[in-house]
PDB file of C-alpha atoms in Angstrom:
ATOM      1  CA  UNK A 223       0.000   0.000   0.000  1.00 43.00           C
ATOM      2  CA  UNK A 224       2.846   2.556   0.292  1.00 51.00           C
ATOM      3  CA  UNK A 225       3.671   4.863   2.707  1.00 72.00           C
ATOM      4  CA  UNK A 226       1.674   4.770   5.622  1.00 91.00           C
ATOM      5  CA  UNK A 227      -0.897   7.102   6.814  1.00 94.00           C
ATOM      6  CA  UNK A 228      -0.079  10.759   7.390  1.00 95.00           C
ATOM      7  CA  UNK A 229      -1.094  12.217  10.808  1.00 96.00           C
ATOM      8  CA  UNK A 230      -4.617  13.822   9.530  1.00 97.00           C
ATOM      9  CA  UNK A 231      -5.364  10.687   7.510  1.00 97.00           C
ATOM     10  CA  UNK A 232      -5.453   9.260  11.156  1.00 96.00           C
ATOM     11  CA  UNK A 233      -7.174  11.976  13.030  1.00 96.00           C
ATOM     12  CA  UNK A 234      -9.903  11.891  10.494  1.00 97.00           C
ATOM     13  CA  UNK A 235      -9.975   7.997  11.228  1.00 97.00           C
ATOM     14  CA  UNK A 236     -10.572   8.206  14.335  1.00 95.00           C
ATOM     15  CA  UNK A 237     -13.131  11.306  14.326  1.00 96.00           C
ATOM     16  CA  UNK A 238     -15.332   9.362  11.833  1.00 96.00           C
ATOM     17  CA  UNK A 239     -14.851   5.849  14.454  1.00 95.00           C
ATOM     18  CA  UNK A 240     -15.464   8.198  17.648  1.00 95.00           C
ATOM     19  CA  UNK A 241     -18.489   9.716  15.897  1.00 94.00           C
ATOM     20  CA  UNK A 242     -19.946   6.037  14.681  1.00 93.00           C
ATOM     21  CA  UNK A 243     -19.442   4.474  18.199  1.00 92.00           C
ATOM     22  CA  UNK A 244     -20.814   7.414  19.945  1.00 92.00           C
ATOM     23  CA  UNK A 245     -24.341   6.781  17.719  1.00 90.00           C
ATOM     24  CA  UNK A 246     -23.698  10.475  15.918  1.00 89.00           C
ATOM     25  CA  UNK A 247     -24.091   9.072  12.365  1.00 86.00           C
ATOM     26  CA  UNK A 248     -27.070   8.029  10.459  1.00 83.00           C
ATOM     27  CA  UNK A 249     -26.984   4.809   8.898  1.00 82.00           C
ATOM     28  CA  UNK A 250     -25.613   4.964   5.218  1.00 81.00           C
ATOM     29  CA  UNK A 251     -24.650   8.451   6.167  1.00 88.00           C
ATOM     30  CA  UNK A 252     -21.487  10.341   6.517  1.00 93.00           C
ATOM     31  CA  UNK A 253     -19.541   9.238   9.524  1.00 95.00           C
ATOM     32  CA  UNK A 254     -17.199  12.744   9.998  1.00 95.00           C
ATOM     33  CA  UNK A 255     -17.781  15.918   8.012  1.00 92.00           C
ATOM     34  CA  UNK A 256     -14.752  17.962   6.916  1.00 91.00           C
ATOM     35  CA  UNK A 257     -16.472  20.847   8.503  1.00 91.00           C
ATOM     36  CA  UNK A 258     -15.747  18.250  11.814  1.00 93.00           C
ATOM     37  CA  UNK A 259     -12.333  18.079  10.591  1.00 94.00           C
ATOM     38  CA  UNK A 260     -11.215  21.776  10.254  1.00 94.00           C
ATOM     39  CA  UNK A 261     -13.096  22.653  13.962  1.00 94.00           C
ATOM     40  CA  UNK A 262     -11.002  19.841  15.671  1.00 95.00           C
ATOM     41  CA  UNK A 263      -7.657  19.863  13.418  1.00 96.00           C
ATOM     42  CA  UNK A 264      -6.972  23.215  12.697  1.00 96.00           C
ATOM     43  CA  UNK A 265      -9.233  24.764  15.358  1.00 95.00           C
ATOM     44  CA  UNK A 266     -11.185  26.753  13.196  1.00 95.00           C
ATOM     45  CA  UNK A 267     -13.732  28.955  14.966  1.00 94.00           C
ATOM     46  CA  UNK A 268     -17.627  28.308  14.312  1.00 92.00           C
ATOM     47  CA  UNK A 269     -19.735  30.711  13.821  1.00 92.00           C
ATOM     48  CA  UNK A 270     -22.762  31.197  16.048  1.00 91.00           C
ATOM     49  CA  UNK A 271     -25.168  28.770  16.201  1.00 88.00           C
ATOM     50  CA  UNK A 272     -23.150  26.728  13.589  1.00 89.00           C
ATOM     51  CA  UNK A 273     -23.629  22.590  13.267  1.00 89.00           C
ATOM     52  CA  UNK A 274     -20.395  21.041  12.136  1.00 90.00           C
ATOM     53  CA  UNK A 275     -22.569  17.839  11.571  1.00 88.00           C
ATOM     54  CA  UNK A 276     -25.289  20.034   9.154  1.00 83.00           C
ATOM     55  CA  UNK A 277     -23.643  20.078   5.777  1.00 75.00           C
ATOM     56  CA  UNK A 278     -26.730  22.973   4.396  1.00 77.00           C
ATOM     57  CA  UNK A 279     -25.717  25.409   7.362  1.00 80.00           C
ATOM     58  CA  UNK A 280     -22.844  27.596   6.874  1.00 83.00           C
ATOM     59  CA  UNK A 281     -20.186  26.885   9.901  1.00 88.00           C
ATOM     60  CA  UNK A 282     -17.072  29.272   9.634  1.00 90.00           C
ATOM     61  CA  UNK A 283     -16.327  32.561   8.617  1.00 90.00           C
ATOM     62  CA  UNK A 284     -13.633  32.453   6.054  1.00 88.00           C
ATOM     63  CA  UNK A 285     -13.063  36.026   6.502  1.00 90.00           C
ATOM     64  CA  UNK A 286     -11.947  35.850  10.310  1.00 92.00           C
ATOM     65  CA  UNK A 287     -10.367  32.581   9.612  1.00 94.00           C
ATOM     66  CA  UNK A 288      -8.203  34.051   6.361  1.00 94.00           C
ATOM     67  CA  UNK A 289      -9.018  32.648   3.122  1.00 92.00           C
ATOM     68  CA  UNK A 290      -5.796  31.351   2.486  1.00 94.00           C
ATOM     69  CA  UNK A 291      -5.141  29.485   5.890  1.00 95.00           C
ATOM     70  CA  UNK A 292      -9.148  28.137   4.969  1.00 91.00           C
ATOM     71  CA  UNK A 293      -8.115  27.273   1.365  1.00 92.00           C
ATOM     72  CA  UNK A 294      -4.900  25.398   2.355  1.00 95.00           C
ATOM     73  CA  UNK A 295      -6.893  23.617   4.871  1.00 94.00           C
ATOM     74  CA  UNK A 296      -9.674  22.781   2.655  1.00 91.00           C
ATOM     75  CA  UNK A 297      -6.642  21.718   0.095  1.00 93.00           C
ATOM     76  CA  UNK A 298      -5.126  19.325   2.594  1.00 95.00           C
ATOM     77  CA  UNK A 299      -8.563  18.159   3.785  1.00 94.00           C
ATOM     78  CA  UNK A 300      -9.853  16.848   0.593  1.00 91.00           C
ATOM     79  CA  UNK A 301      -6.422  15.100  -0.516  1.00 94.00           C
ATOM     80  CA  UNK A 302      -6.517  13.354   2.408  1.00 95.00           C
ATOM     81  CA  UNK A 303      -9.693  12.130   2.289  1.00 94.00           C
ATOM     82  CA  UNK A 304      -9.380  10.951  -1.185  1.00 93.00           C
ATOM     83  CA  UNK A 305      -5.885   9.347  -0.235  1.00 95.00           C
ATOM     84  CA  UNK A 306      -8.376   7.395   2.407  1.00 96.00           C
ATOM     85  CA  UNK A 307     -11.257   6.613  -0.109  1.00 95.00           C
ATOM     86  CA  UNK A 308      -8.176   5.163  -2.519  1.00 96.00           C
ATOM     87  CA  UNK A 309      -7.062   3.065   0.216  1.00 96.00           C
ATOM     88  CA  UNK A 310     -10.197   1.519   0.733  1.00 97.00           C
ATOM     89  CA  UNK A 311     -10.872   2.947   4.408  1.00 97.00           C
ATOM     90  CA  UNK A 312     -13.774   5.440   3.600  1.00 95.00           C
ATOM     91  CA  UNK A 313     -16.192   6.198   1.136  1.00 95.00           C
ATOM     92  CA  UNK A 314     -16.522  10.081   0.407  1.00 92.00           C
ATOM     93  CA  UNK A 315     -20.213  11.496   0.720  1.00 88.00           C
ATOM     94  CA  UNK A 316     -21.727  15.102  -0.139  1.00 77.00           C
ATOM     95  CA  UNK A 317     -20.731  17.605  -1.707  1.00 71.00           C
ATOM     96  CA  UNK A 318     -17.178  20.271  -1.313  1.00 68.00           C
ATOM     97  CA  UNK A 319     -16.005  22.340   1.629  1.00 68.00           C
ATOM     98  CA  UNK A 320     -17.336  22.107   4.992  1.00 62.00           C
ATOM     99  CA  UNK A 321     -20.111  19.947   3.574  1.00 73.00           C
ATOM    100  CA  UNK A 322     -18.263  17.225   2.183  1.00 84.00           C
ATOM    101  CA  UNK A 323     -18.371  13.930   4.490  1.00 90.00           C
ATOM    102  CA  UNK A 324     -16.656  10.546   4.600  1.00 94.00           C
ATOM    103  CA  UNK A 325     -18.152   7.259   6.026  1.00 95.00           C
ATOM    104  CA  UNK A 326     -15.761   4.648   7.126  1.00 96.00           C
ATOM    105  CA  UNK A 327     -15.855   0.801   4.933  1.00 96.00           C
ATOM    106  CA  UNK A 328     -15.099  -2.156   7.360  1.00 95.00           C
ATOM    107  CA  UNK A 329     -11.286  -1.940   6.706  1.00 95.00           C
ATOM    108  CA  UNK A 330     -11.423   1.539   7.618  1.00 94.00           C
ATOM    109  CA  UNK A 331     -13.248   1.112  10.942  1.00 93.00           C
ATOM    110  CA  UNK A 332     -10.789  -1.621  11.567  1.00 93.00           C
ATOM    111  CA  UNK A 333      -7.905   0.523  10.495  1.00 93.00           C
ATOM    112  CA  UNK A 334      -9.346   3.205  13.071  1.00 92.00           C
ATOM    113  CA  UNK A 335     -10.060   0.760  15.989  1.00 89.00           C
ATOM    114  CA  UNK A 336      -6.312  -0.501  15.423  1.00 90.00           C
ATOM    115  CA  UNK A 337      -4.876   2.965  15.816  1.00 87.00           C
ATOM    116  CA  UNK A 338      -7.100   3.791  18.694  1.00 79.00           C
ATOM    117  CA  UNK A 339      -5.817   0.685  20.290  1.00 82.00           C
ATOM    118  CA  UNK A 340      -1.887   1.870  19.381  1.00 75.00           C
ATOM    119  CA  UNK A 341      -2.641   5.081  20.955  1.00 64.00           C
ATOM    120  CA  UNK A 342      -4.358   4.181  24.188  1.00 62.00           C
ATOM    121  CA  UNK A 343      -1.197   1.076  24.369  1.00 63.00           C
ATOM    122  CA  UNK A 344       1.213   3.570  23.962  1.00 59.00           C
ATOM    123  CA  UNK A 345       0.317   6.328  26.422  1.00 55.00           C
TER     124      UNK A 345
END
C-alpha cells in the first residue's frame, strides 16, 4: 500500500470511528464531516449557532479565519480524504467544503479501531 498514513489521515480515522461508536451518524450516512475536521484539526472557529454535523448550514467565517489558511486547509482536507477513499478505508459522501463527508468501509473502521488501540497502548 505505500507509505503509511499521514497524521490527519489518522485523526480523520478516528473522528469518523469516535463519531460512529458514539451513535452520531445516520446509517448509510457520513460518519465525519470535513467541517468536523477543520473545527477539531486546525481549530477553526464556528460561527454562532453553527452545526459542524449540518452540511446545508454555513459553519465558519472564512473572513476571520483568512481565506488562504481556509483554502490550504480545505486543500489538505480533501487530498486526504481521497488518499483514504483510494485506500479503501472510507467512502466520500456530499458535496465540497465544509459539507463534504466521509463514512468509514469495514477496513477503515478496523484501520481506526487498530490505531485507537496503538494510541491508548502507547500512552
Amino acid at each position: 500500500m505505500g507509505r503509511g498514513l499521514s497524521p490527519l489521515q489518522r485523526r480523520i480515522l478516528q473522528l469518523a470511528h469516535d463519531n460512529r461508536e458514539a451513535g452520531r451518524s445516520k446509517r448509510g450516512g457520513p460518519d465525519v464531516y470535513a467541517a468536523e475536521i477543520y473545527a477539531e484539526v486546525y481549530g477553526f472557529p464556528t460561527l454562532p449557532g453553527a452545526d459542524l454535523r449540518n452540511p446545508a448550514r454555513q459553519t465558519f467565517s472564512r473572513e476571520q479565519i483568512g481565506a488562504q489558511e481556509y483554502h490550504a486547509a480545505a486543500a489538505s482536507v480533501s487530498r486526504a480524504l481521497r488518499r483514504l477513499a483510494d485506500r479503501g478505508l472510507l467512502t466520500r459522501h456530499g458535496g465540497a467544503g465544509a459539507g463534504a463527508g466521509a463514512r468509514l468501509t469495514k477496513a477503515g473502521h478496523e484501520e481506526a479501531a487498530a490505531l485507537l488501540t496503538a494510541t491508548t497502548t502507547t500512552t
